[in-house]
Coordinates of C-alpha atoms in Angstrom, one line a residue:
Chain M
V1 CA 0.0 0.0 0.0
R2 CA 1.5 3.3 -1.2
R3 CA 2.2 6.2 1.1
L4 CA -0.9 8.5 1.0
P5 CA -0.7 9.9 -2.6
A6 CA -2.6 13.1 -2.9
K7 CA -2.9 16.3 -4.8
Q8 CA -2.2 19.6 -3.4
V9 CA -5.4 21.6 -3.6
H10 CA -5.5 25.4 -3.4
D11 CA -9.2 25.8 -3.2
R12 CA -10.3 27.6 -0.1
A13 CA -13.8 26.3 -0.4
A14 CA -12.5 22.7 -0.2
L15 CA -10.5 23.7 2.9
D16 CA -13.6 25.2 4.5
A17 CA -15.7 22.1 3.7
L18 CA -13.1 19.9 5.4
L19 CA -12.8 22.0 8.5
D20 CA -16.6 22.3 8.7
A21 CA -16.9 18.5 8.5
A22 CA -14.1 17.6 11.0
F23 CA -14.9 17.5 14.6
V24 CA -11.3 17.5 15.8
V25 CA -7.9 18.8 14.7
H26 CA -4.6 17.4 15.8
V27 CA -2.4 20.1 17.3
A28 CA 1.4 20.0 17.8
V29 CA 2.8 21.0 21.1
L30 CA 6.3 20.7 22.6
D31 CA 7.1 19.5 26.0
D32 CA 9.7 21.2 28.3
D33 CA 12.5 19.1 26.6
G34 CA 11.4 20.2 23.2
R35 CA 9.9 16.9 22.3
P36 CA 6.8 17.1 20.1
Y37 CA 3.4 15.8 20.9
V38 CA 0.1 15.5 19.0
V39 CA -3.1 16.3 20.9
P40 CA -6.6 16.1 19.6
L41 CA -8.9 19.1 20.2
A42 CA -12.5 19.8 19.3
A43 CA -12.4 22.5 16.7
A44 CA -14.6 24.8 14.6
R45 CA -14.1 27.2 11.8
D46 CA -15.3 30.7 12.3
G47 CA -14.8 32.5 8.9
D48 CA -11.0 32.9 8.5
R49 CA -10.0 31.5 11.8
L50 CA -9.8 28.1 13.5
L51 CA -11.3 27.9 17.0
V52 CA -10.2 25.3 19.6
H53 CA -10.9 25.2 23.2
G54 CA -9.8 23.2 26.2
S55 CA -9.4 23.3 30.0
T56 CA -7.4 26.3 31.1
A57 CA -5.6 23.8 33.4
S58 CA -4.5 21.6 30.5
R59 CA -0.9 21.4 29.3
V60 CA -1.9 21.8 25.7
C61 CA -3.8 25.1 26.3
T62 CA -1.0 26.4 28.5
Y63 CA 1.4 25.8 25.7
L64 CA -0.8 27.1 22.9
S65 CA -1.6 30.2 25.0
T66 CA 2.0 31.3 24.8
G67 CA 1.5 31.9 21.1
A68 CA 4.2 29.3 20.2
P69 CA 4.3 28.3 16.6
T70 CA 2.2 25.2 16.0
C71 CA 0.3 23.3 13.3
A72 CA -3.3 22.1 13.4
T73 CA -4.1 19.2 11.1
A74 CA -7.6 17.9 10.2
T75 CA -8.0 14.7 8.3
I76 CA -11.0 12.8 7.1
V77 CA -10.7 9.4 5.5
D78 CA -13.2 9.1 2.6
G79 CA -12.6 5.6 1.4
V80 CA -10.2 2.8 0.5
V81 CA -8.6 2.6 -2.9
V82 CA -8.2 -1.0 -4.0
A83 CA -5.7 -1.2 -6.8
R84 CA -4.3 -4.2 -8.7
S85 CA -1.0 -3.7 -6.9
Q86 CA -0.4 -3.2 -3.2
F87 CA 1.8 -0.2 -4.0
E88 CA -1.0 1.7 -5.8
S89 CA -3.6 0.8 -3.1
S90 CA -4.2 3.6 -0.8
L91 CA -6.8 5.8 0.9
H92 CA -9.2 8.5 -0.2
Y93 CA -8.7 11.3 2.3
R94 CA -8.6 15.0 2.8
S95 CA -6.1 16.6 5.1
V96 CA -5.2 20.1 5.9
M97 CA -2.3 21.4 7.9
I98 CA -2.8 24.9 9.2
F99 CA 0.4 26.7 10.3
G100 CA 0.6 29.6 12.7
S101 CA -0.1 30.2 16.3
F102 CA -3.1 30.6 18.5
E103 CA -4.3 33.7 20.3
V104 CA -6.2 33.5 23.6
L105 CA -9.7 35.0 23.4
D106 CA -11.2 36.9 26.3
G107 CA -14.3 38.8 27.2
P108 CA -17.0 39.2 24.6
A109 CA -14.8 37.7 21.9
K110 CA -14.5 34.6 24.0
Q111 CA -18.2 34.4 24.6
A112 CA -18.9 34.8 20.9
A113 CA -16.3 32.1 20.0
L114 CA -17.8 29.7 22.6
A115 CA -21.3 30.2 21.0
K116 CA -19.8 29.6 17.5
L117 CA -18.0 26.4 18.6
A118 CA -21.3 25.2 20.1
Q119 CA -23.1 25.9 16.9
C120 CA -20.5 24.0 14.9
L121 CA -20.5 21.0 17.1
L122 CA -24.3 21.0 17.8
P123 CA -25.7 22.7 14.7
G124 CA -29.2 24.2 15.2
L125 CA -29.4 23.4 18.9
S126 CA -30.0 26.6 20.9
Q127 CA -31.7 25.3 24.0
A128 CA -28.6 24.3 25.9
R129 CA -27.7 26.5 28.8
T130 CA -24.9 29.0 27.9
P131 CA -21.8 28.9 30.0
S132 CA -21.8 30.3 33.5
A133 CA -19.0 32.6 34.6
R134 CA -17.3 29.7 36.3
E135 CA -17.6 27.4 33.3
S136 CA -16.3 30.1 31.0
A137 CA -13.4 30.8 33.3
A138 CA -12.5 27.1 33.3
T139 CA -12.4 27.1 29.5
A140 CA -9.6 28.4 27.4
M141 CA -10.7 29.6 24.0
L142 CA -8.1 29.9 21.3
A143 CA -8.1 31.2 17.7
M144 CA -5.6 30.7 14.9
P145 CA -5.9 32.6 11.6
I146 CA -6.4 30.4 8.5
R147 CA -3.7 32.0 6.5
E148 CA -0.9 29.6 5.9
W149 CA -2.2 26.1 5.0
S150 CA -1.6 23.1 2.9
L151 CA -4.6 21.0 1.8
K152 CA -4.1 17.6 0.2
V153 CA -6.9 15.6 -1.3
S154 CA -6.8 12.0 -2.6
A155 CA -9.7 11.1 -4.7
G156 CA -10.5 9.3 -7.9
P157 CA -10.1 5.7 -9.1
P158 CA -7.0 3.6 -8.6
D159 CA -4.1 4.6 -10.9
D160 CA -2.6 1.3 -11.8
V161 CA 0.4 1.0 -14.1
A162 CA -0.6 -0.2 -17.5
S163 CA 1.1 -3.6 -17.0
D164 CA -1.2 -4.3 -14.0
V165 CA -4.5 -3.4 -15.5
D166 CA -5.0 -6.9 -17.0
L167 CA -4.3 -8.7 -13.7
P168 CA -7.4 -10.7 -12.8
C169 CA -8.3 -8.9 -9.6
W170 CA -11.0 -6.3 -8.7
A171 CA -10.0 -2.7 -8.6
G172 CA -12.0 0.3 -7.4
V173 CA -12.9 2.4 -4.4
V174 CA -14.8 1.4 -1.3
P175 CA -16.3 4.6 0.1
L176 CA -16.2 5.2 3.8
R177 CA -19.5 6.8 5.0
H178 CA -19.7 8.9 8.2
T179 CA -23.4 9.2 9.2
F180 CA -25.3 9.8 12.4
G181 CA -27.2 7.0 14.0
E182 CA -30.4 7.0 16.0
P183 CA -30.1 9.5 18.9
I184 CA -30.0 7.8 22.3
D185 CA -32.0 9.5 25.1
A186 CA -30.1 10.3 28.3
P187 CA -31.2 7.9 31.1
D188 CA -32.4 10.9 33.2
L189 CA -34.4 12.5 30.3
A190 CA -37.9 13.6 31.5
S191 CA -40.7 11.8 29.6
G192 CA -42.3 13.8 26.9
I193 CA -39.1 15.5 25.6
E194 CA -38.5 14.5 22.0
V195 CA -35.3 14.5 20.0
P196 CA -35.2 17.9 18.4
A197 CA -35.9 18.2 14.7
E198 CA -32.6 20.0 14.2
I199 CA -30.7 16.8 14.9
A200 CA -32.4 15.0 12.0
T201 CA -30.9 17.6 9.7
W202 CA -27.4 17.3 10.9
P203 CA -25.3 16.7 7.8
S204 CA -23.7 13.4 7.2
G205 CA -20.1 13.3 6.3
R206 CA -18.9 14.7 9.6
A207 CA -16.1 12.7 11.3
Chain I
V1 CA -19.1 22.9 24.6
R2 CA -16.6 21.5 27.1
R3 CA -13.1 20.6 26.2
L4 CA -13.0 16.9 25.4
P5 CA -13.7 15.3 28.7
A6 CA -12.4 11.7 28.9
K7 CA -11.2 9.0 31.1
Q8 CA -7.7 7.7 31.0
V9 CA -8.0 4.0 30.1
H10 CA -5.2 1.5 30.8
D11 CA -6.7 -1.4 28.9
R12 CA -4.4 -2.6 26.2
A13 CA -7.3 -4.4 24.4
A14 CA -9.0 -1.0 24.0
L15 CA -5.8 0.5 22.6
D16 CA -5.5 -2.4 20.1
A17 CA -9.1 -2.0 19.0
L18 CA -8.6 1.7 18.4
L19 CA -5.4 1.2 16.4
D20 CA -7.0 -1.6 14.4
A21 CA -10.0 0.7 13.5
A22 CA -8.0 3.8 12.7
F23 CA -6.7 4.1 9.1
V24 CA -4.3 7.0 10.0
V25 CA -2.2 8.3 12.8
H26 CA -1.1 11.9 13.2
V27 CA 2.6 12.1 13.7
A28 CA 4.7 15.0 15.1
V29 CA 7.7 16.2 13.3
L30 CA 10.0 19.2 13.7
D31 CA 11.2 21.4 10.9
D32 CA 14.8 22.7 10.7
D33 CA 13.8 25.6 12.9
G34 CA 12.4 23.3 15.6
R35 CA 8.8 24.2 14.8
P36 CA 6.4 21.3 15.2
Y37 CA 4.2 19.9 12.4
V38 CA 1.5 17.3 12.4
V39 CA 1.4 14.9 9.5
P40 CA -1.2 12.2 8.8
L41 CA 0.2 8.8 7.8
A42 CA -1.5 5.5 7.0
A43 CA -0.9 3.2 9.8
A44 CA -1.3 -0.4 11.0
R45 CA -0.7 -2.3 14.2
D46 CA 1.5 -5.3 14.1
G47 CA 1.3 -6.8 17.6
D48 CA 3.3 -4.6 19.9
R49 CA 4.4 -2.1 17.3
L50 CA 2.9 0.6 15.1
L51 CA 3.7 0.5 11.4
V52 CA 3.7 3.6 9.2
H53 CA 5.0 4.1 5.7
G54 CA 5.7 6.9 3.3
S55 CA 7.7 8.0 0.4
T56 CA 11.4 7.7 1.1
A57 CA 11.6 11.2 -0.5
S58 CA 9.2 12.8 2.0
R59 CA 10.2 15.1 4.7
V60 CA 8.2 13.3 7.3
C61 CA 10.0 10.0 6.6
T62 CA 13.4 11.6 6.5
Y63 CA 12.7 13.1 9.9
L64 CA 11.2 10.0 11.5
S65 CA 14.1 7.8 10.0
T66 CA 16.5 9.7 12.3
G67 CA 14.9 8.1 15.3
A68 CA 14.0 11.5 16.7
P69 CA 11.4 11.4 19.5
T70 CA 7.9 11.7 18.3
C71 CA 4.3 11.0 19.1
A72 CA 1.7 9.2 16.9
T73 CA -1.9 10.0 17.8
A74 CA -4.9 8.1 16.6
T75 CA -8.4 9.5 17.2
I76 CA -11.9 8.3 16.3
V77 CA -15.0 10.4 17.0
D78 CA -17.8 8.0 18.0
G79 CA -20.6 10.5 18.6
V80 CA -21.9 13.8 19.8
V81 CA -22.9 14.3 23.4
V82 CA -25.9 16.7 23.7
A83 CA -26.2 17.9 27.3
R84 CA -28.5 20.5 28.8
S85 CA -25.6 23.0 29.0
Q86 CA -23.2 23.9 26.3
F87 CA -20.4 23.3 28.8
E88 CA -21.2 19.6 29.3
S89 CA -21.9 19.0 25.6
S90 CA -19.0 17.3 24.0
L91 CA -17.9 14.4 21.8
H92 CA -17.6 10.7 22.3
Y93 CA -14.2 9.8 21.1
R94 CA -11.2 7.5 21.6
S95 CA -7.7 8.8 21.2
V96 CA -4.3 7.3 21.9
M97 CA -1.0 9.1 22.0
I98 CA 1.9 6.7 21.4
F99 CA 5.3 8.1 22.5
G100 CA 8.7 7.0 21.3
S101 CA 10.6 6.9 18.1
F102 CA 10.5 5.0 14.8
E103 CA 13.0 2.6 13.4
V104 CA 13.5 2.0 9.7
L105 CA 12.8 -1.5 8.5
D106 CA 14.8 -3.1 5.8
G107 CA 15.1 -6.4 3.9
P108 CA 12.8 -9.2 4.9
A109 CA 11.5 -7.2 7.9
K110 CA 10.4 -4.5 5.6
Q111 CA 8.7 -6.9 3.2
A112 CA 6.8 -8.5 6.1
A113 CA 5.8 -5.1 7.4
L114 CA 4.5 -4.0 4.0
A115 CA 2.4 -7.2 3.7
K116 CA 1.1 -6.6 7.2
L117 CA 0.2 -3.0 6.4
A118 CA -1.6 -4.1 3.2
Q119 CA -3.6 -6.7 5.3
C120 CA -4.6 -4.0 7.7
L121 CA -5.7 -1.5 5.1
L122 CA -7.2 -4.1 2.7
P123 CA -8.2 -7.0 5.0
G124 CA -8.7 -10.3 3.3
L125 CA -7.5 -9.1 -0.1
S126 CA -4.5 -11.1 -1.3
Q127 CA -4.7 -10.8 -5.1
A128 CA -3.1 -7.4 -5.4
R129 CA 0.4 -7.6 -6.9
T130 CA 3.1 -7.4 -4.2
P131 CA 5.6 -4.6 -4.4
S132 CA 8.4 -4.7 -7.0
A133 CA 12.0 -3.9 -6.0
R134 CA 11.6 -0.4 -7.3
E135 CA 8.3 0.2 -5.5
S136 CA 9.7 -1.2 -2.3
A137 CA 12.8 1.0 -2.6
A138 CA 10.5 4.1 -3.0
T139 CA 8.7 3.2 0.2
A140 CA 10.1 3.9 3.7
M141 CA 8.7 1.4 6.2
L142 CA 8.9 2.5 9.8
A143 CA 8.0 0.8 13.1
M144 CA 7.5 2.2 16.6
P145 CA 7.1 0.1 19.7
I146 CA 3.7 0.4 21.5
R147 CA 5.3 0.8 24.9
E148 CA 4.6 4.3 26.2
W149 CA 1.1 5.4 25.5
S150 CA -1.9 7.3 26.8
L151 CA -5.4 6.3 25.8
K152 CA -8.4 8.5 26.6
V153 CA -12.0 7.4 26.0
S154 CA -15.1 9.6 26.3
A155 CA -18.2 7.5 26.4
G156 CA -21.5 7.3 28.3
P157 CA -24.5 9.7 28.6
P158 CA -24.2 13.5 29.2
D159 CA -23.2 14.3 32.8
D160 CA -25.3 17.3 33.5
V161 CA -25.1 19.1 36.8
A162 CA -28.2 18.5 39.0
S163 CA -29.6 22.0 38.6
D164 CA -29.7 21.5 34.8
V165 CA -31.5 18.2 34.6
D166 CA -34.9 19.8 34.7
L167 CA -34.2 22.2 31.9
P168 CA -36.8 21.5 29.1
C169 CA -34.3 20.4 26.5
W170 CA -33.4 17.1 25.0
A171 CA -30.2 15.4 26.2
G172 CA -28.5 12.3 25.0
V173 CA -26.0 11.0 22.5
V174 CA -26.0 11.0 18.7
P175 CA -23.8 8.2 17.6
L176 CA -21.5 8.7 14.7
R177 CA -21.3 5.6 12.4
H178 CA -18.4 4.8 10.2
T179 CA -19.5 2.3 7.6
F180 CA -18.4 1.2 4.1
G181 CA -20.6 2.1 1.2
E182 CA -21.2 0.2 -2.1
P183 CA -17.8 -0.5 -3.8
I184 CA -17.3 1.5 -7.0
D185 CA -15.7 -0.4 -9.9
A186 CA -12.6 1.2 -11.5
P187 CA -13.5 2.6 -14.9
D188 CA -10.9 0.3 -16.5
L189 CA -12.2 -2.8 -14.7
A190 CA -12.5 -5.7 -17.1
S191 CA -16.0 -7.0 -17.4
G192 CA -16.8 -10.2 -15.4
I193 CA -14.6 -9.3 -12.4
E194 CA -16.9 -9.0 -9.4
V195 CA -16.3 -7.2 -6.1
P196 CA -14.5 -9.8 -3.9
A197 CA -16.5 -11.3 -1.1
E198 CA -13.8 -10.2 1.4
I199 CA -14.9 -6.6 1.0
A200 CA -18.4 -7.4 2.2
T201 CA -16.9 -8.6 5.5
W202 CA -14.8 -5.5 6.1
P203 CA -15.7 -4.4 9.6
S204 CA -17.6 -1.2 10.1
G205 CA -16.3 1.2 12.6
R206 CA -13.1 2.0 10.8
A207 CA -12.3 5.6 10.3

């Protein structure tokens, strides 16, 4: 199986679609010895910036709050490419690396970003109680401009070398589907409260 | 929406299940200026080690081949937790950070690892042509021991504070399902070649 072959894509709309579909980004942080770590963070796109949040007590937020250079990478696997050779077999995927540094948001900017993040993770749901002062204080809200980025997309049929095309094996793509299943009521849900209609319209393809 | 709340899990079987389900890991690399980047790589578990591969010409493989300390993180989002408060709303997810460094595989160990990787990404398929000497030379195969790791799992119903439970809004979990769709024949597939039965038994839940 080949290393992930992909095309560099310069289409900002494709980048936005990926970020809007991805629930998490993987962010790079360095420990005190300069060793790199990769930490998943729930993320949302707000126009031209990437929002992440975390506990103010967490190491990752402490690190990112310094404005240190980092990279946030979002990847969604869209399918498996079955070629006639192992070498040309690969994955359909989209991945973006966003380079830069995060800035800590405070005050009204923080509240607005928290609301935006909630809307991205729970689209259409507005009934949930907004954060209390204590909850807000426990949450670090960070934003990084979407300015320097590298988007790679692997799509299309297998690209077998001519001498392999006649091999007697199947070739094609097996799509990977990301869909929402039946909502599961909380055990302590009061009777008579139905699943909101908004959830039924959550777009598939999120991962 | 709260920062990803999760329990630390020390169950090696849960780690193995996550790695066996994840198609990619996100790996940390440093550039020449010591800035960290996060790169997605197709990955597979082979017993007690993590296998990744890439183009020998790629920066990420060049970096990892030096044996520099790194971290490979695999994350699968399993659902959305809808709580009565935005703060307690979150994601169901599993994520493992594996710490260590990669070792370059060569010779028969490399061939065996390439076969293992192909079996993990294309389970049951054995018809594809194995790599030629040139293809093998173009591929760097790297292994990292699964020795030092941190697995976090977020599962279960929303954990609302008592004073929120009576709020008149729905609470629960919306599962995210990762399933394979109908295979799509390659445009140049010869007539009479059917989709192999093995593909029909590919486990769902991979992402």
